[in-house]
CSV table of C-alpha atoms in Angstrom, one decimal:
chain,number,residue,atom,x,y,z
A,1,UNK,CA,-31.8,70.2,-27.3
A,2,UNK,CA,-28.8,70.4,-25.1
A,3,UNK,CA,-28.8,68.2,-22.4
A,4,UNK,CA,-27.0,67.2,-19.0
A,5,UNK,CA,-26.7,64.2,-18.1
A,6,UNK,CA,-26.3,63.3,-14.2
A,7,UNK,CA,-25.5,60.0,-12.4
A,8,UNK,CA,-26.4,57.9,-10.3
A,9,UNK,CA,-29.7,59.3,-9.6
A,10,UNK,CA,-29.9,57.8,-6.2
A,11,UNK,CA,-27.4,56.7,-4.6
A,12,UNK,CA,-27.3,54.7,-0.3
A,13,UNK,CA,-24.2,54.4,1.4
A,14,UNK,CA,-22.8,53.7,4.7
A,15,UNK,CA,-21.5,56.5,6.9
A,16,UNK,CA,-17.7,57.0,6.0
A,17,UNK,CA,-17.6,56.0,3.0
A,18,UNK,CA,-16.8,58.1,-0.5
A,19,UNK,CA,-19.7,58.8,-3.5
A,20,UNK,CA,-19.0,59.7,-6.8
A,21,UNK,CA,-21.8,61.6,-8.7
A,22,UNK,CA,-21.1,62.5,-12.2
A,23,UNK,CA,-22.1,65.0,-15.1
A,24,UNK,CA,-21.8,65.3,-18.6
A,25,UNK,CA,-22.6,67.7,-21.3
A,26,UNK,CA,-23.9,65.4,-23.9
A,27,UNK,CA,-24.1,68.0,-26.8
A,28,UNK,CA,-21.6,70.7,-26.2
A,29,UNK,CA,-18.5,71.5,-24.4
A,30,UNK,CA,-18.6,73.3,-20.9
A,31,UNK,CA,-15.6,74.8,-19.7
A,32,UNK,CA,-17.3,75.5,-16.6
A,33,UNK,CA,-20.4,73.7,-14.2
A,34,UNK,CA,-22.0,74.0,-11.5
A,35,UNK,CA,-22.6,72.1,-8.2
A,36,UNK,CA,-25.2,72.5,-6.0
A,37,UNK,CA,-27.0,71.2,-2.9
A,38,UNK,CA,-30.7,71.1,-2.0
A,39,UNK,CA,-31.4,69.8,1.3
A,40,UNK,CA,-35.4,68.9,1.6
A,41,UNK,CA,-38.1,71.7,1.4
A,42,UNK,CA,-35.1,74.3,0.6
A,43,UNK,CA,-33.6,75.9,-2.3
A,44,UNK,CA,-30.5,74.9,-4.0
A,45,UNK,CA,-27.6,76.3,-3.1
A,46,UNK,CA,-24.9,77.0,-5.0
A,47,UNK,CA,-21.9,74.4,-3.5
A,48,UNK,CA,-18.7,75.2,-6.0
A,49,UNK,CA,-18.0,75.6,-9.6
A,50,UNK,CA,-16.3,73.1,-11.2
A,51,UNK,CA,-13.9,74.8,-13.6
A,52,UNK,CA,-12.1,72.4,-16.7
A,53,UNK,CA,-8.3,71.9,-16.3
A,54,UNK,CA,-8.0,74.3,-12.7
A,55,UNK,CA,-9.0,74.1,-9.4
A,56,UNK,CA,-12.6,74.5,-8.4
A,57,UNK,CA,-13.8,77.6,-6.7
A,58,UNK,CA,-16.2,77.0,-3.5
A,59,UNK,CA,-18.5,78.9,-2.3
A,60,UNK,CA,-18.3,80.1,1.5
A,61,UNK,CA,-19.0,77.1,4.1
A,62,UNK,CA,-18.3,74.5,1.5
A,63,UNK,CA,-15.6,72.1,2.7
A,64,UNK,CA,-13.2,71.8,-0.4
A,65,UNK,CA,-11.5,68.6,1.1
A,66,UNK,CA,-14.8,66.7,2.0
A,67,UNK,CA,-16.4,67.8,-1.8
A,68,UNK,CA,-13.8,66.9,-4.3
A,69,UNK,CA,-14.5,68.4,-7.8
A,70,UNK,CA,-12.8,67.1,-10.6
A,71,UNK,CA,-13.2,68.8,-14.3
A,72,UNK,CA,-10.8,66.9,-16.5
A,73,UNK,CA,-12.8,67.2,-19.9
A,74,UNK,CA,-14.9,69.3,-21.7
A,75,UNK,CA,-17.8,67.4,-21.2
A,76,UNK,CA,-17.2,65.6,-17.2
A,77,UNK,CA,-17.3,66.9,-14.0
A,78,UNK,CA,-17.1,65.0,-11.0
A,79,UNK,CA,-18.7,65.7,-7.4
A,80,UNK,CA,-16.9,63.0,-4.4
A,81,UNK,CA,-18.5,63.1,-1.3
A,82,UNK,CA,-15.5,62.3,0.9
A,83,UNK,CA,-16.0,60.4,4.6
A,84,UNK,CA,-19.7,60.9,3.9
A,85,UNK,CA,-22.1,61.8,7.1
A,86,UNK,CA,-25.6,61.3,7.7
A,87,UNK,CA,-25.6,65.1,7.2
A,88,UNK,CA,-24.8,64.9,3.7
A,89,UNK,CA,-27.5,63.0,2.8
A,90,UNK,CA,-29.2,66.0,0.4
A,91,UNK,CA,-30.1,66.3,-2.9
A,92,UNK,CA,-27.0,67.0,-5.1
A,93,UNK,CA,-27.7,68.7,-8.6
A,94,UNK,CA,-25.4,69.8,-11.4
A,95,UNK,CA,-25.8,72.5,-14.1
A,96,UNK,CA,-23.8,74.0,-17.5
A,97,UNK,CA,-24.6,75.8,-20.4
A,98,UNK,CA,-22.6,75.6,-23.8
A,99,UNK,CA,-19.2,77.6,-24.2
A,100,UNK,CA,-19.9,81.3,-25.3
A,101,UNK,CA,-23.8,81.3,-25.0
A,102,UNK,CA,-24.8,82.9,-22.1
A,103,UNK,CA,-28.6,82.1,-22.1
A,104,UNK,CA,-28.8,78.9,-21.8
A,105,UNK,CA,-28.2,76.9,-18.8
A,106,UNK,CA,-29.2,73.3,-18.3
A,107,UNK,CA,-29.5,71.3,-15.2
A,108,UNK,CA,-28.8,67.4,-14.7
A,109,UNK,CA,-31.5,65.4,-13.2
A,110,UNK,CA,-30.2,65.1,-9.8
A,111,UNK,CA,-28.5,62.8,-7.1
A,112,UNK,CA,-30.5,61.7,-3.9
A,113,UNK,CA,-27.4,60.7,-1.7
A,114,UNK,CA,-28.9,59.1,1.5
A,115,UNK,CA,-26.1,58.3,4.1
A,116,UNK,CA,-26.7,55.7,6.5
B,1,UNK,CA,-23.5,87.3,-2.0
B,2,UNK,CA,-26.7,88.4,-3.6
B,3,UNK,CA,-29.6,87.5,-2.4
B,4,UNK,CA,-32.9,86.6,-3.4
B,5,UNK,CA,-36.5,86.3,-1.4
B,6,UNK,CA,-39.2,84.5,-2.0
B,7,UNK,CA,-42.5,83.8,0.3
B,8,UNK,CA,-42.3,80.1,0.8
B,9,UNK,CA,-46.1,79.4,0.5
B,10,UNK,CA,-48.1,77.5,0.0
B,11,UNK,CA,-49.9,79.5,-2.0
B,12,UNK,CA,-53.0,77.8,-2.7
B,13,UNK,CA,-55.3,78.8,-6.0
B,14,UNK,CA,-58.0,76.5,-7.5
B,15,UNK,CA,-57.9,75.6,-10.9
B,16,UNK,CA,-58.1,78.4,-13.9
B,17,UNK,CA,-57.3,81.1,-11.6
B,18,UNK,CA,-54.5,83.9,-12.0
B,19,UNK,CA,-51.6,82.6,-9.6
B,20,UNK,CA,-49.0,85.3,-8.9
B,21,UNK,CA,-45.7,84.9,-7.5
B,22,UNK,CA,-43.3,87.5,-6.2
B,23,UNK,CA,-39.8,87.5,-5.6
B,24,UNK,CA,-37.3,90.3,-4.3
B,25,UNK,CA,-33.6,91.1,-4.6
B,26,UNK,CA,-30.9,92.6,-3.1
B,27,UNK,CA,-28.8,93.6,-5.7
B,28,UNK,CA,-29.8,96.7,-7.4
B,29,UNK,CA,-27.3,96.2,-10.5
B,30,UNK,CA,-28.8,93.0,-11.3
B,31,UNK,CA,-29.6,92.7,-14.9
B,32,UNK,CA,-31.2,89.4,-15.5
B,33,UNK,CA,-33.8,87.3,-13.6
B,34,UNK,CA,-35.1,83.7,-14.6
B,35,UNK,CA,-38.4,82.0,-13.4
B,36,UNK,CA,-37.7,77.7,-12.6
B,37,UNK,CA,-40.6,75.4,-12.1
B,38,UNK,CA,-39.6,72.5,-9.9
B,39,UNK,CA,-41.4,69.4,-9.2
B,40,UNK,CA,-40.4,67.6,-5.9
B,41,UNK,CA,-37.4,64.5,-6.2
B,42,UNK,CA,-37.0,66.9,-9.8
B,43,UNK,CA,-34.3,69.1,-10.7
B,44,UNK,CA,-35.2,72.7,-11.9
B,45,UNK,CA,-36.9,73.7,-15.4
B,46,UNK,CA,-36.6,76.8,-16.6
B,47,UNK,CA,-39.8,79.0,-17.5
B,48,UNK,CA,-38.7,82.2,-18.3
B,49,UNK,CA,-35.8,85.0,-17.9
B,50,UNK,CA,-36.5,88.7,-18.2
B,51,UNK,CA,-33.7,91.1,-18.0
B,52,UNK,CA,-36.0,94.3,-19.1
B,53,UNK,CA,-38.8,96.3,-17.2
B,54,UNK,CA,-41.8,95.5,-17.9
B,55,UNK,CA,-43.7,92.4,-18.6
B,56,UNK,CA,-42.7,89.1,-20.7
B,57,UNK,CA,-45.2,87.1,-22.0
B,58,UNK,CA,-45.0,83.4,-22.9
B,59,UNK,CA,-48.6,81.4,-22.8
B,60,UNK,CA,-49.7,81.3,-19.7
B,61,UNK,CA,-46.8,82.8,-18.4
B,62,UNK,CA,-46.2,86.3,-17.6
B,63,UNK,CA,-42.9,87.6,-15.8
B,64,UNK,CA,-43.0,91.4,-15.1
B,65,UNK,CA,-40.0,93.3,-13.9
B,66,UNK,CA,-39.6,96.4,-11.8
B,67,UNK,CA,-35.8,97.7,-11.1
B,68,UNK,CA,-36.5,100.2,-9.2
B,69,UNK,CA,-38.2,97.9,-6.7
B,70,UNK,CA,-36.0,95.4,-7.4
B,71,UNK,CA,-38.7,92.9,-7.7
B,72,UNK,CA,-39.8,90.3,-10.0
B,73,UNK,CA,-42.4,88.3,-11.1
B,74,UNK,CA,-44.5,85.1,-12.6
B,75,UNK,CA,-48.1,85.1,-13.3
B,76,UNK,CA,-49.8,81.7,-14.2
B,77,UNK,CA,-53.1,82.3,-15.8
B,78,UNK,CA,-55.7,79.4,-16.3
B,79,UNK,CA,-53.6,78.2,-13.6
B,80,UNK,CA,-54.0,73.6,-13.5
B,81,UNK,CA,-53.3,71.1,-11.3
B,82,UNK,CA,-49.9,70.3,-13.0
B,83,UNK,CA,-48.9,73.4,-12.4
B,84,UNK,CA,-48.7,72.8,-8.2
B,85,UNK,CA,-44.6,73.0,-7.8
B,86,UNK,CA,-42.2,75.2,-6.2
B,87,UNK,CA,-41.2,78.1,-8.0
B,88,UNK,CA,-37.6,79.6,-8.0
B,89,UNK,CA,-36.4,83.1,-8.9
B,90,UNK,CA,-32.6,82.9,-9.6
B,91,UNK,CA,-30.5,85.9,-10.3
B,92,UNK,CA,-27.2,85.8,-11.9
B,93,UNK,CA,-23.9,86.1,-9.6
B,94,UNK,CA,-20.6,86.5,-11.3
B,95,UNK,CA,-21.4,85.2,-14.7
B,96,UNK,CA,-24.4,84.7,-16.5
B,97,UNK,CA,-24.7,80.6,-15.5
B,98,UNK,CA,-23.6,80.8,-12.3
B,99,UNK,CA,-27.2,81.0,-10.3
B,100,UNK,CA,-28.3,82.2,-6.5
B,101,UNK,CA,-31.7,81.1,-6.0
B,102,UNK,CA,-34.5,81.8,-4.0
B,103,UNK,CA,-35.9,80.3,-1.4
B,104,UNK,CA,-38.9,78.7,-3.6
B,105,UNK,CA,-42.6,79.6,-3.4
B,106,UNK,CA,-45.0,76.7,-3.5
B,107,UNK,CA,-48.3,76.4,-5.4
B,108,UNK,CA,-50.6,74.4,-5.4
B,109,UNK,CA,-53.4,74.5,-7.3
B,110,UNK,CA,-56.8,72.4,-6.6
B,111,UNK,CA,-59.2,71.0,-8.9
């Protein structure tokens, strides 16, 4: 089946300093994704979606310029955690479905971003 | 933004019993509702959708829908210990992938 492939899966970094987590569509193309954040014992919520060749639209609350999205293929979307904080430190999750079908929606297998 | 409730739990049911999960929404033109299982350090997996009233079944599974209470939800029957998780209800929000979930309700389930 389709699948969504996220990475790193864990990732510790010192306060200030920039993360990268990526996701790819391994099977099919996705013009759009999804970013969300799940801090512990919460839900997810939704941060930005990540739209391919155009800006990325952001949710209320969500910093645009501390959460750098980048969607420059078909199959890649980037999430940067700019300057990060202690307070980022969450669990960072990604999801897309294939082009044109509507029912199916896959999510990648998460980031735990600890900030130090 | 829509929104989606969910009682947090725990909801605690020991093993092969019926465990039922609610969830409520705001948004009475919602048209589609999906059921996630997640395990803790996991992302979500999906169990079911249901976008008509009534009830869905899918093996142990059962999602029932009600519009005009705008609620929804999962029964677990033979409920098993690898079943305890936190359930999500997610609704659809300006597009069919784009996702607001609940809060989460968490089972657990005891030998």
């Amino acid at each position: 089946g389709a699948v969504v492939s996220q990475h790193p899966s864990w990732v510790i970094c010192k306060s200030g300093t920039s993360v990268k987590i990526e996701c790819r569509s391994l099977d099919f193309q996705a013009t759009t994704m999804f970013w969300y954040r799940q801090f512990p014992k919460q839900s997810l919520m939704l941060m930005a979606t990540s739209n391919e060749g155009s800006k990325a639209t952001y949710e209320q609350g969500v910093e645009k310029d501390k959460f750098l999205i980048n969607h420059a293929s078909l199959t890649l979307s980037t999430l940067t955690v700019t300057s990060a904080h202690p307070e980022d430190s969450s669990f960072y999750i990604c999801s897309a479905g294939p082009r044109g079908n509507n029912e199916k929606l896959f999510f990648g297998s998460g980031t735990q971003l600890s900030v130090l | 933004q829509k929104e989606v409730e969910q009682n947090s739990g725990p909801l605690s049911v020991p093993e092969g019993a019926i465990a039922s999960l609610n969830c409520t929404y705001s948004d009475r033109g919602s048209q589609s509702f999906f059921w996630y299982r997640q395990y803790s350090g996991k992302s979500p997996e999906l169990i079911m959708f249901i976008y008509s009233n009534g009830d869905k079944e899918d093996g142990r599974f059962t999602a029932q829908l009600n519009k005009a209470s705008q609620y929804v939800s999962l029964l677990i029957r033979d409920s098993q210990p690898s079943d305890s998780a936190t359930y999500l209800c997610a609704v659809p929000t300006g597009g069919f992938q784009k996702l607001v979930f609940g809060t989460g309700t968490r089972l657990l389930v005891s030998p």
